[in-house]
GROMACS .gro file of C-alpha atoms in nm:
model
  286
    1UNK     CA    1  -1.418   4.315   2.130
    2UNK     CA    2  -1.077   4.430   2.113
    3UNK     CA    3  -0.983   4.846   2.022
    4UNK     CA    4  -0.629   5.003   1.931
    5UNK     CA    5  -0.651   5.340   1.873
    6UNK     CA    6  -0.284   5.456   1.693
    7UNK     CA    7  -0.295   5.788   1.552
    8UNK     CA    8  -0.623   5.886   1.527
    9UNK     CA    9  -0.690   5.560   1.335
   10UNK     CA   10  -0.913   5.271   1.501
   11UNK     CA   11  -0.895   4.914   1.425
   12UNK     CA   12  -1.249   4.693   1.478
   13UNK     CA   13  -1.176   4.289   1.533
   14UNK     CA   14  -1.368   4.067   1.413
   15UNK     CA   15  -1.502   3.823   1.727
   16UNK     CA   16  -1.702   3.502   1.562
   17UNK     CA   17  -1.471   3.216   1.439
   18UNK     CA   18  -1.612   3.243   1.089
   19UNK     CA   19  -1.350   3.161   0.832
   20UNK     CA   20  -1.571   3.195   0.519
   21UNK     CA   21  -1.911   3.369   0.461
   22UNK     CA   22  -2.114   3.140   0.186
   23UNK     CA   23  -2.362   3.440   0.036
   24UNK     CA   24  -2.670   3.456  -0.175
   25UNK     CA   25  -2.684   3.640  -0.496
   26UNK     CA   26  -2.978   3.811  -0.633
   27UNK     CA   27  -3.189   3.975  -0.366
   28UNK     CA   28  -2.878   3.941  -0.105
   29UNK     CA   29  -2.618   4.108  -0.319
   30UNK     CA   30  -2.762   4.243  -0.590
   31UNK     CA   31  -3.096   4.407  -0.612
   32UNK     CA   32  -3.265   4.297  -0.946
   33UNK     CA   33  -3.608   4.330  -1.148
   34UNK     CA   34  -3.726   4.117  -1.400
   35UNK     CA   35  -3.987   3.996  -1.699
   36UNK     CA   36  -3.925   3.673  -1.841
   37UNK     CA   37  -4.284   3.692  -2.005
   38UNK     CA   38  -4.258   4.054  -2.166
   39UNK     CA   39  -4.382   3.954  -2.518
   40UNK     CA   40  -4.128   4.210  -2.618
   41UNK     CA   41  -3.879   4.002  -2.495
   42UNK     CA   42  -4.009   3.736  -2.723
   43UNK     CA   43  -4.011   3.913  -2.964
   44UNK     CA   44  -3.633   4.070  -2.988
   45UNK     CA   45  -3.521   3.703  -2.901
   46UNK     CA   46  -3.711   3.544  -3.216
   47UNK     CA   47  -3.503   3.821  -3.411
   48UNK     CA   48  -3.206   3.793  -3.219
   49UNK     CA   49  -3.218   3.365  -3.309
   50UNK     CA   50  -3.357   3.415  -3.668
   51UNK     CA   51  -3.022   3.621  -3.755
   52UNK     CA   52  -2.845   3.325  -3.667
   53UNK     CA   53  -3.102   3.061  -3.869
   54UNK     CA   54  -3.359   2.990  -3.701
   55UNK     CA   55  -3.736   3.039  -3.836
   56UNK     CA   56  -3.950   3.092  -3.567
   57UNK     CA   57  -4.266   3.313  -3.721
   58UNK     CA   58  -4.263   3.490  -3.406
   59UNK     CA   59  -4.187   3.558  -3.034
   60UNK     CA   60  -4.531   3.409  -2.900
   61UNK     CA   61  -4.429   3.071  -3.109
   62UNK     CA   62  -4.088   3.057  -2.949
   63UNK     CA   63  -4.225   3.172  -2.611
   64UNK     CA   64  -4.428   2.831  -2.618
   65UNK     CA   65  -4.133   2.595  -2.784
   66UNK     CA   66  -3.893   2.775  -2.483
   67UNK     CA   67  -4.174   2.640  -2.237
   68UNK     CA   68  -4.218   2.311  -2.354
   69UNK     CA   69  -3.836   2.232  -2.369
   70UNK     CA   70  -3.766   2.338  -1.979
   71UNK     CA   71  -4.086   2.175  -1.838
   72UNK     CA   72  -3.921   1.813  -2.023
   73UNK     CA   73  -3.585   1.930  -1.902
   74UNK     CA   74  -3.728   1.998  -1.589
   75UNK     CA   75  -3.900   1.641  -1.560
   76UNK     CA   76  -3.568   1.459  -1.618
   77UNK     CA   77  -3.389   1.659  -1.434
   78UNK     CA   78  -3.619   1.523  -1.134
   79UNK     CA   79  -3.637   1.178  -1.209
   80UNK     CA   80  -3.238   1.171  -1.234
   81UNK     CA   81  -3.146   1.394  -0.945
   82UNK     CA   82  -3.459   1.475  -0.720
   83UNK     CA   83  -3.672   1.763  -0.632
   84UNK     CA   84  -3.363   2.057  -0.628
   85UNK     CA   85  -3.205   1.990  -0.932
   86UNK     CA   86  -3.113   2.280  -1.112
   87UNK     CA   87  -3.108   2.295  -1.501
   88UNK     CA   88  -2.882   2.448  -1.732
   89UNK     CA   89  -3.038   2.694  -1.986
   90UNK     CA   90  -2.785   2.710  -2.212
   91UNK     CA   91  -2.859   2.302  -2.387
   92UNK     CA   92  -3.243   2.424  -2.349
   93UNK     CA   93  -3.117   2.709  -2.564
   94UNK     CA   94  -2.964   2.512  -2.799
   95UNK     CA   95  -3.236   2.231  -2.873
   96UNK     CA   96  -3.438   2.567  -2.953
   97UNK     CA   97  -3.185   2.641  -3.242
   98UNK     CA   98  -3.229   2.306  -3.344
   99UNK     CA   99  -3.594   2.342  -3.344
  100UNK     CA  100  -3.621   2.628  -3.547
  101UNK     CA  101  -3.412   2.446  -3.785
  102UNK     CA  102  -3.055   2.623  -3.702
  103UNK     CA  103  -2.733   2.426  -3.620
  104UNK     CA  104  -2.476   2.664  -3.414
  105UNK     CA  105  -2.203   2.620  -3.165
  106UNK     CA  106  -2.248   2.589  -2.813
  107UNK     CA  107  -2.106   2.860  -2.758
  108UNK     CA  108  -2.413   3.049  -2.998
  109UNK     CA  109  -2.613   2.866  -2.726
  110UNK     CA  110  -2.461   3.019  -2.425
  111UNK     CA  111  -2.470   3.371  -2.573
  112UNK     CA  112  -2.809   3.393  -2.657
  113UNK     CA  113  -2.896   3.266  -2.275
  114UNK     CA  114  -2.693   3.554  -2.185
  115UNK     CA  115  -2.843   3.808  -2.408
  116UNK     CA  116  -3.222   3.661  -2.304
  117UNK     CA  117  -3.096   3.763  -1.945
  118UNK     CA  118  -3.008   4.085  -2.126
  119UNK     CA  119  -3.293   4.169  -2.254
  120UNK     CA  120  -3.555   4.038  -1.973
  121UNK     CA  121  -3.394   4.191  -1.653
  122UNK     CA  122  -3.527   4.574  -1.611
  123UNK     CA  123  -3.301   4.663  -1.336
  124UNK     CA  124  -2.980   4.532  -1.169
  125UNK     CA  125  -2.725   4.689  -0.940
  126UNK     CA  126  -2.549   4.603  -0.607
  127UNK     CA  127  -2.746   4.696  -0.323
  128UNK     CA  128  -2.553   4.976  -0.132
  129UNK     CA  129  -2.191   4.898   0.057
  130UNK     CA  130  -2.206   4.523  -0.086
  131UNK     CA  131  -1.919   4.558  -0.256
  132UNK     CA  132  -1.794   4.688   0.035
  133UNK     CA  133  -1.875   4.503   0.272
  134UNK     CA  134  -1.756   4.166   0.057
  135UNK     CA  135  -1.391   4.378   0.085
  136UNK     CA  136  -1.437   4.439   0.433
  137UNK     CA  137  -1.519   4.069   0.498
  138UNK     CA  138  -1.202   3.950   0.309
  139UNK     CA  139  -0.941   4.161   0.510
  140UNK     CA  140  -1.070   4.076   0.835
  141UNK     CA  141  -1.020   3.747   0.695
  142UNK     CA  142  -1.376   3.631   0.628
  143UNK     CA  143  -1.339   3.444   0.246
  144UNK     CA  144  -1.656   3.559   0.080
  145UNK     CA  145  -1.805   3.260  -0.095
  146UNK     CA  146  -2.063   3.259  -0.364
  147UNK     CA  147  -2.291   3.007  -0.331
  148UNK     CA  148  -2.630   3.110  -0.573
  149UNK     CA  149  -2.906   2.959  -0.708
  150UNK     CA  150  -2.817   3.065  -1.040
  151UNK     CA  151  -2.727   3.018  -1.400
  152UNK     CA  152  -2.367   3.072  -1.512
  153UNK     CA  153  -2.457   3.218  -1.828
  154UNK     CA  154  -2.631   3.490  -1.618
  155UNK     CA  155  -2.422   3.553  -1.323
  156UNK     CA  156  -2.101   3.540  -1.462
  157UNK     CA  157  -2.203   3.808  -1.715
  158UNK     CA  158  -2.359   4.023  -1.359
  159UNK     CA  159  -2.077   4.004  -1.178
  160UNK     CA  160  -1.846   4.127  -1.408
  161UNK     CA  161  -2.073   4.449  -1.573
  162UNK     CA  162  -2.024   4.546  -1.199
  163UNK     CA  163  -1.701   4.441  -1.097
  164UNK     CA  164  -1.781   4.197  -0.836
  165UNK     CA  165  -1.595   3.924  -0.953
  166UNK     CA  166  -1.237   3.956  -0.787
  167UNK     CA  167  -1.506   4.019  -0.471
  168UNK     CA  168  -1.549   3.636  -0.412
  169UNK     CA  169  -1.239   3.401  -0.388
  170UNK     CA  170  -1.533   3.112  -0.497
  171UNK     CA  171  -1.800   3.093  -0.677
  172UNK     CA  172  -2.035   2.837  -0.672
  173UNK     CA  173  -2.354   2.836  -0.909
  174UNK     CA  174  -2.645   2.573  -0.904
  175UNK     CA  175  -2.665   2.549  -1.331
  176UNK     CA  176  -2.299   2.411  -1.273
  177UNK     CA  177  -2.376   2.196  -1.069
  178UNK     CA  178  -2.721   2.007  -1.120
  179UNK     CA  179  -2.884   2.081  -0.774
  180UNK     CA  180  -2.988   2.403  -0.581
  181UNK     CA  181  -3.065   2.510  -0.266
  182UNK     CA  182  -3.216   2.359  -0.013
  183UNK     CA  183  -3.056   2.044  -0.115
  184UNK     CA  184  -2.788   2.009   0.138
  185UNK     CA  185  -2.602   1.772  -0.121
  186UNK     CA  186  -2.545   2.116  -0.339
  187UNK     CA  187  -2.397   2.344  -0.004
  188UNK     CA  188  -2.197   2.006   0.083
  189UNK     CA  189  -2.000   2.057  -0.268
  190UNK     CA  190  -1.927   2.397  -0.172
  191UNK     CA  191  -1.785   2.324   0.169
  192UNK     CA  192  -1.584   2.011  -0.004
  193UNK     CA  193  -1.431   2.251  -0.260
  194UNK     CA  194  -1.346   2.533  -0.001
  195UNK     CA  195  -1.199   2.258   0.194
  196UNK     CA  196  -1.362   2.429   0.527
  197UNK     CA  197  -1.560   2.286   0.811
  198UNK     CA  198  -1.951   2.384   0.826
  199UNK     CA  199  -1.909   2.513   1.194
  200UNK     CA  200  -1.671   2.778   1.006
  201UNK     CA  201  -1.896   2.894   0.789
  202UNK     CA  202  -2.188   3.144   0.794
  203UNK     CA  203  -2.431   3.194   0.528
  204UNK     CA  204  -2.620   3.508   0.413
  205UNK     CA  205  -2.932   3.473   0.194
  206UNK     CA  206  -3.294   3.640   0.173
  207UNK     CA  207  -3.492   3.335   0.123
  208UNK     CA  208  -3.601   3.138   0.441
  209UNK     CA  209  -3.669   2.829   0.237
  210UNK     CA  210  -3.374   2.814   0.006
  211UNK     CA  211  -3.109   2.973   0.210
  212UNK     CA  212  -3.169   2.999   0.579
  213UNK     CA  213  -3.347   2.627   0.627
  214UNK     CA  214  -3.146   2.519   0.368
  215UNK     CA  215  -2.815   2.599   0.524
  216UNK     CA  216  -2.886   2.475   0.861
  217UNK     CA  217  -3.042   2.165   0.692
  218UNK     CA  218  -2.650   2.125   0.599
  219UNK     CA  219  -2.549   2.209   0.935
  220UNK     CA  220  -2.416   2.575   0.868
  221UNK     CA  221  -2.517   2.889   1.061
  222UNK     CA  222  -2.742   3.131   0.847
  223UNK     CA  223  -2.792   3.499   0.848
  224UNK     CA  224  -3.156   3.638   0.682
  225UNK     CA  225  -3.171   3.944   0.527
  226UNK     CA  226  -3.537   4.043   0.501
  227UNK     CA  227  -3.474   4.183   0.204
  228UNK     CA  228  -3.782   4.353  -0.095
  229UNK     CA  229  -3.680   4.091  -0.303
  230UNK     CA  230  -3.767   3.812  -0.044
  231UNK     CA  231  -4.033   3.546  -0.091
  232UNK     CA  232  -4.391   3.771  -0.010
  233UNK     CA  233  -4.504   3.642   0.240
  234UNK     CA  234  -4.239   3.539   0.442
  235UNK     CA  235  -4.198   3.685   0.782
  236UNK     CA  236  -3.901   3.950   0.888
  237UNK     CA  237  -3.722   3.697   1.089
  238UNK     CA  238  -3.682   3.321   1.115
  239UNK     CA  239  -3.626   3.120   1.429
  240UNK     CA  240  -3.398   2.919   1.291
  241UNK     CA  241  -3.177   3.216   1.164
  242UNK     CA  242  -2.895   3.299   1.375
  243UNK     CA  243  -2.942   3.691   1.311
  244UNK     CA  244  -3.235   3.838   1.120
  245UNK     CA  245  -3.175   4.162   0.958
  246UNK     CA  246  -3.398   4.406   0.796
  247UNK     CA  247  -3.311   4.507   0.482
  248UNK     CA  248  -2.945   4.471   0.308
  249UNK     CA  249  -2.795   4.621   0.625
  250UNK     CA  250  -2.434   4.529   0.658
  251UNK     CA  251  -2.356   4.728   0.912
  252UNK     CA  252  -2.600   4.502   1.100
  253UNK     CA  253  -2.435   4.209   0.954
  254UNK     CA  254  -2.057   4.293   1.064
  255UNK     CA  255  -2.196   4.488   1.394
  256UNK     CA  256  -2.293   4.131   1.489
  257UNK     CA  257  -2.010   3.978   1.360
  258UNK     CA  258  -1.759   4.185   1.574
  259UNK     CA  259  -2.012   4.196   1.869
  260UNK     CA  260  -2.012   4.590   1.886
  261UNK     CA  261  -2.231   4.842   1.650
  262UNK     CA  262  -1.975   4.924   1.374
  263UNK     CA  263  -2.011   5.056   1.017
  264UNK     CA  264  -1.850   5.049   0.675
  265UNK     CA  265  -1.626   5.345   0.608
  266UNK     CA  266  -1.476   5.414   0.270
  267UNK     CA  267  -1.552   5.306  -0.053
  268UNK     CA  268  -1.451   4.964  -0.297
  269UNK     CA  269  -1.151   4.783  -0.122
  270UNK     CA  270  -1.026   5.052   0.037
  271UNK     CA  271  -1.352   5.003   0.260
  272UNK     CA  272  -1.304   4.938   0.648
  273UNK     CA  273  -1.487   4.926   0.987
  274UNK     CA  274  -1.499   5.141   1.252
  275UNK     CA  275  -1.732   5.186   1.563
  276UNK     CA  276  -2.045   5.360   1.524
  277UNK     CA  277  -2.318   5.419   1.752
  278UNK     CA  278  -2.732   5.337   1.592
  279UNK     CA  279  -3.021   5.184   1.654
  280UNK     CA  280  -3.050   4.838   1.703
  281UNK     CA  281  -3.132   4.686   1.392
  282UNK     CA  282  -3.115   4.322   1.431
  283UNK     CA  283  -3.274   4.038   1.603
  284UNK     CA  284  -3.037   3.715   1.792
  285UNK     CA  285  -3.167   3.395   1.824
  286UNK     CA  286  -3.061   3.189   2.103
   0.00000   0.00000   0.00000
């Protein structure tokens, strides 16, 4: 750990050869609620599709055709690509137009996954500092790198309702590409496309199946954040994590990452690290 004090003003290195820092989304990032099975939901989707042709006679009849049409997508999905793949909703989406008798653009398709999302998520909002700590990341010249189970016609609509975009020089969503996490075939794409080595890389997630066994499955160091919105069930730490955090802590995060207890100071990119004396809040494996 290396200090130069100039002017009152302190600047905290970075120690750990990371060059890019491949992150989880929801639960990591953002904390979020939802309820896919809200008949309400149902029902503002039937209307939201019937203004645009369809004729479903109600949410709990479009509810079932919406179920039926993932669990087939779902079973070819598997038989072409294995256990992780990862389906698109938007095509779903649009056989249901079809269904219910309406022919629209793909682009109607997308939209209405979108608005679905919309309407079915209760809460959403970065959990505290991410932003932050994403800009803090970058300038110490850590590439934050989205790699997410997730659908495009969600996140993308996420990210930018709360400006976290221009936050990732990547992104990388399983809908896009046909498999999710754990498949090591899906963080292999991602390291391909960043054009980086896996012993650069460190990944952050909340999941120990998905994200922290999945990532060293693919040979990359992994972080777990033992987060609310973590599997129940799972323990606080994992032996096969490199650091276990509790919480969305990253001041725990870059304290390990520059080997000294350091916090986020300012806000948006204008954030930065200094030293800061706490409690230990974190857990090593050897």
């Amino acid at each position: 750990m290396v200090y130069t004090s100039k002017a009152m003003r302190v600047m905290v290195t970075v120690s750990r050869l990371y060059t890019e820092i491949f992150c989880d989304l929801y639960g990591t990032i953002f904390d979020i609620h939802t309820d896919e099975n809200n008949p309400q939901v149902w029902d503002d989707m039937c209307e939201y599709m019937n203004k645009r042709g369809t004729h479903f006679s109600d949410g709990e009849e479009l509810f079932n055709a919406y179920n039926d049409a993932m669990t087939k997508a779902l079973i070819i999905g598997r038989e072409e690509r294995g256990q992780f793949v990862e389906i698109d909703f938007v095509p779903v989406w649009h056989l249901l137009y079809e269904i219910g008798g309406a022919h629209v653009y793909e682009s109607t398709a997308y939209d209405t996954a979108t608005y679905f999302h919309r309407v079915s998520t209760d809460y959403l909002e970065p959990y505290p500092h991410a932003r932050e700590f994403l800009a803090v990341c970058r300038r110490k010249g850590i590439r934050p790198i989205l790699v997410s189970n997730a659908q495009e016609s969600y996140t993308l609509y996420d990210l930018k309702a709360h400006h976290l975009t221009e936050c990732f020089d990547k992104i990388f969503l399983s809908s896009t590409y046909g498999l999710k996490k754990p498949d090591k075939r899906f963080f292999n794409m991602a390291l391909e496309e960043c054009g980086t080595e896996r012993s650069h890389v460190v990944y952050l997630g909340n999941e120990i199946g998905c994200d922290i066994r999945g990532a060293r499955g693919a040979g990359i160091d992994a972080i777990y954040l033992h987060t609310p919105l973590s599997v129940p069930g799972d323990p606080a730490t994992c032996p096969d994590a490199i650091l276990n955090v509790e919480g969305p802590d990253y001041d725990a995060v870059l304290s390990w990452l520059c080997k000294d207890e350091v916090k986020i100071q300012g806000t948006g990119t204008d954030a930065k690290i200094v030293p800061a004396k706490s409690k230990k809040r974190t857990r090593q494996n050897s």
